[in-house]
Coordinates of C-alpha atoms and ligand atoms in Angstrom, one line a residue:
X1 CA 36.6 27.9 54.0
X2 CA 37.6 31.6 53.1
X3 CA 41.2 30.2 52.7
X4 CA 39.9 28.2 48.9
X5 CA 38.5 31.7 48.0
X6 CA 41.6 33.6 49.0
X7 CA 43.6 31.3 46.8
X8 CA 41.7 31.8 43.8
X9 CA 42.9 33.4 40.6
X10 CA 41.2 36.9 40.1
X11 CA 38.7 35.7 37.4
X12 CA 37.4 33.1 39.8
X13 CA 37.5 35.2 43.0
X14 CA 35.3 37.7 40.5
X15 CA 32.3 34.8 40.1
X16 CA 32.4 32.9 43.3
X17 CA 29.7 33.8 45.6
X18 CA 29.8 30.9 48.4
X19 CA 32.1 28.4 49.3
X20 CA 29.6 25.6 50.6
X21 CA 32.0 22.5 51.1
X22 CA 36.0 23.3 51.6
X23 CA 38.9 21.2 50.3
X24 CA 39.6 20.6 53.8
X25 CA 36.4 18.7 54.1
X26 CA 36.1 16.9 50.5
X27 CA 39.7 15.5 51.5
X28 CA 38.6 14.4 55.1
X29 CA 35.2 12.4 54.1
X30 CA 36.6 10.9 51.0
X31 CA 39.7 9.6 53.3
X32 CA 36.6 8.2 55.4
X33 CA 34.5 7.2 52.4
X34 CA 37.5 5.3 51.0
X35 CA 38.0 3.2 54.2
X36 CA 34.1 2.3 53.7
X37 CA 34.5 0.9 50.5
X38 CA 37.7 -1.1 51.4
X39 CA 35.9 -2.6 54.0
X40 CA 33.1 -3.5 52.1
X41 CA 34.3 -4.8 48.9
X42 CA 37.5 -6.6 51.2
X43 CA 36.8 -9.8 49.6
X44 CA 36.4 -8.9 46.0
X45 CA 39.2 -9.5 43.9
X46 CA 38.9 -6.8 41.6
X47 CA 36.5 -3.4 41.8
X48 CA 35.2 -1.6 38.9
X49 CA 35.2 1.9 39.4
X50 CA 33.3 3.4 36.3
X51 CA 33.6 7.2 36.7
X52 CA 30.7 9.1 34.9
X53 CA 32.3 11.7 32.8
X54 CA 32.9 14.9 32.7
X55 CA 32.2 15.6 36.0
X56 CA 33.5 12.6 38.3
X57 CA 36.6 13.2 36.9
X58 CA 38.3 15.1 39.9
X59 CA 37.0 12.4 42.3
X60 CA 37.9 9.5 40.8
X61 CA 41.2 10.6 41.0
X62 CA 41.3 11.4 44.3
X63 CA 38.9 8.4 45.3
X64 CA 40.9 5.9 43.6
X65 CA 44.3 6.9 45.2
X66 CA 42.6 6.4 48.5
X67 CA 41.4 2.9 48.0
X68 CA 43.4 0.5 48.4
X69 CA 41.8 -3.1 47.3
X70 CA 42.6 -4.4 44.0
X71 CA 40.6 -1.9 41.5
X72 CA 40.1 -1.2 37.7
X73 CA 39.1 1.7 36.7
X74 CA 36.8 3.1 33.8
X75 CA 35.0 5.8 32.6
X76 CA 31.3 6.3 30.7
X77 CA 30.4 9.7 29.2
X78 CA 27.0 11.1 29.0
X79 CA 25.2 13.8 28.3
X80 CA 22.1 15.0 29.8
X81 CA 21.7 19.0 30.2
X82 CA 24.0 20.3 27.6
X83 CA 24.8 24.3 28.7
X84 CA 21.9 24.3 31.0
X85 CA 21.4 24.6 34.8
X86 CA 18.3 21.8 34.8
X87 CA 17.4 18.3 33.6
X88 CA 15.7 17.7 30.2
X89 CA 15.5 14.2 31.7
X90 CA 16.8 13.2 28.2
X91 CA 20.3 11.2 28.5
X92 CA 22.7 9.7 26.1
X93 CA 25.3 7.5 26.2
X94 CA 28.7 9.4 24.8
X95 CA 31.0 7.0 25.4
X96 CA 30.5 3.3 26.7
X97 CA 32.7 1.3 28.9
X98 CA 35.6 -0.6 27.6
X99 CA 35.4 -3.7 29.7
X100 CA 32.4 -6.3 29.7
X101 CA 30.9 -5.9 33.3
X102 CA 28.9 -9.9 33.6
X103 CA 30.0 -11.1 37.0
X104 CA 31.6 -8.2 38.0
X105 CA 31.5 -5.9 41.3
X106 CA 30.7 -2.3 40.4
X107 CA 30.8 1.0 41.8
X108 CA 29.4 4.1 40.2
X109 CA 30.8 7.4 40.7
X110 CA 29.0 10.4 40.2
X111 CA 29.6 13.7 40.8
X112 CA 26.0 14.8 41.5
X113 CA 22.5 13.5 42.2
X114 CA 20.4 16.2 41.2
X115 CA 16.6 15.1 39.6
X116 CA 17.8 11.3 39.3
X117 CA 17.4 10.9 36.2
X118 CA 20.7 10.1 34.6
X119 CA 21.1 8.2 37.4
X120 CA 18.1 6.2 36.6
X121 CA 19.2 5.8 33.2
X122 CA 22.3 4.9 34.0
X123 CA 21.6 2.0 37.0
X124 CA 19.1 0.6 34.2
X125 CA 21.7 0.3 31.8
X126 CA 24.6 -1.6 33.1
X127 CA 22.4 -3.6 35.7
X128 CA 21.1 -5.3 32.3
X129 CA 24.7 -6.3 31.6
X130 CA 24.6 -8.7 34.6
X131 CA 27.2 -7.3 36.7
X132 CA 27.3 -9.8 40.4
X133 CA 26.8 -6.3 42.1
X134 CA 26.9 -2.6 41.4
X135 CA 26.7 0.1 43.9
X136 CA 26.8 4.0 43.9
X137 CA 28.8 6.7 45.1
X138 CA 27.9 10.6 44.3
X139 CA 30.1 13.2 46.1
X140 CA 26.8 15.5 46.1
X141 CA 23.4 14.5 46.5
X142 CA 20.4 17.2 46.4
X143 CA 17.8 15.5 47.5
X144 CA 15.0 17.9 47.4
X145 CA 15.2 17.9 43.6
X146 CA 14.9 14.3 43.5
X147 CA 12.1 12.9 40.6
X148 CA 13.5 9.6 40.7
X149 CA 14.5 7.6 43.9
X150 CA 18.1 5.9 43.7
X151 CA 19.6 3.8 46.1
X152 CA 23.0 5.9 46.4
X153 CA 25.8 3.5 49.1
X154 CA 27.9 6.4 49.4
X155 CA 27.4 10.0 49.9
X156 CA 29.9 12.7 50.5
X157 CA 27.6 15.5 51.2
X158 CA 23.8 16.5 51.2
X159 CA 23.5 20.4 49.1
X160 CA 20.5 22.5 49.4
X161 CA 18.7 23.3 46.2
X162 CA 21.2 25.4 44.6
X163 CA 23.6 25.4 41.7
X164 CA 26.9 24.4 42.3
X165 CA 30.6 24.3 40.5
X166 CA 33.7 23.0 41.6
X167 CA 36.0 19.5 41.8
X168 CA 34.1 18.4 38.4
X169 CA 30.7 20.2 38.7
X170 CA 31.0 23.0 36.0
X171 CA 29.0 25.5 34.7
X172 CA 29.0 26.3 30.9
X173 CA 31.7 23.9 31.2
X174 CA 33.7 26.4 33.4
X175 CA 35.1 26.1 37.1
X176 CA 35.5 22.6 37.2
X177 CA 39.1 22.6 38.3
X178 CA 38.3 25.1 41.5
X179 CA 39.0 22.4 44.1
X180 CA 36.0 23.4 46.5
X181 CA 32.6 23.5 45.8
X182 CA 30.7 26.5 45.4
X183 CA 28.1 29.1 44.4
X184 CA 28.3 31.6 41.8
X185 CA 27.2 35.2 41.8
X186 CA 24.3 35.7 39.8
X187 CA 25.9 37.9 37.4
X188 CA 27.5 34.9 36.1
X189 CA 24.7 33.1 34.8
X190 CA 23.0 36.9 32.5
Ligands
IMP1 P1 20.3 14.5 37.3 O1 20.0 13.6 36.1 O2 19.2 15.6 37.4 O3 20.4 13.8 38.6 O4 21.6 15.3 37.0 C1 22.8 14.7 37.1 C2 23.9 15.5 36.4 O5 23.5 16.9 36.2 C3 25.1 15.5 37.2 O6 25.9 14.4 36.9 C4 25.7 16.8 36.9 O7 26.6 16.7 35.8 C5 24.6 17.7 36.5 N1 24.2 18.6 37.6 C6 23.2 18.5 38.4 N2 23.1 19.5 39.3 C7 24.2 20.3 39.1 C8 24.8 21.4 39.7 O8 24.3 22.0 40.7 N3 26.0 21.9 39.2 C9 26.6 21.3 38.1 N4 26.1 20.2 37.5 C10 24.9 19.7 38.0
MG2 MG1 27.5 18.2 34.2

């Protein structure tokens, strides 16, 4: 743990607080997480991973290069708190995926499960597109905050109800690139 915030440049050693998950053990429960979905999707020819933008972007990387059934790979882009730390429950669609998804086997990855609601939104959206099966993954789940209940597949790890940056999850667009996930001194957010 204390070795992600040794390694951190100054200006991000100034702002972290907490390191609540490590590198160490995103990397060992996605190589677990990826052996999961392997053997669940071991007879589909051809796995859609749709990565929900900005903040999946870290973990699909490193999910995909675990997995090692035939997969695709695209990305949607919404928007649903703009610089602020909590759900206006109001989510749009920034960019769409490029493939058709009828008949096809799905899996979601988020970066967070917070409230639900984009979630929600989301699941709505593309199951009225007729896929043959669409599943979730969310690297964080905070289920205390939940508004909304969604049926999440796979989870990396539960968070208490607390903000968090880190491997995708930013603040003010900032710290997405620390490759932990963590808290940030109060100071940070006045
Ligand atoms: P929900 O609609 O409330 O479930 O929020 C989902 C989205 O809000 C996530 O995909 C994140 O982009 C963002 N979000 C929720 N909680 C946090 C957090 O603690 N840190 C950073 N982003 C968050
Ligand atoms: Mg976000």
């Amino acid at each position: 743990m204390n070795d992600d915030i040794d390694s951190l440049p100054p200006a991000f050693a100034d702002d972290v607080e907490e390191v609540l998950v490590s590198s160490a053990d995103i990397r060992a429960r996605l190589d677990a997480l990826a052996l999961e979905i392997d053997r669940d999707y071991a007879d589909v020819d051809d796995l859609l991973i749709v990565g929900v933008l900005k903040g999946a972007y870290v973990l699909m990387s490193d999910l995909a290069r675990r997995i090692t059934i035939p997969t695709s790979v695209d990305f949607m882009a919404v928007s649903s708190y703009g610089a602020a730390t909590t759900s206006s429950g109001v989510v749009r669609i920034l960019k769409d995926l490029d493939t058709e998804i009828e008949g096809r086997d799905v899996l979601i990855v988020e970066d967070i499960i917070d409230s639900g609601l984009t979630l929600d939104y989301l699941l709505g959206n593309l199951r009225s597109r007729r896929p043959s099966s669409i599943e979730i993954m969310t690297l964080l789940t905070k289920p205390s905050r939940r508004r909304v209940e969604i049926p999440v597949k796979y989870v990396g790890f539960e968070v208490p109800d607390v903000f968090v940056v880190g491997y995708g999850l930013d603040y003010d667009e900032h710290y997405r690139n620390l490759d932990f996930i963590g808290t940030l001194r109060p100071e940070v957010y006045s």
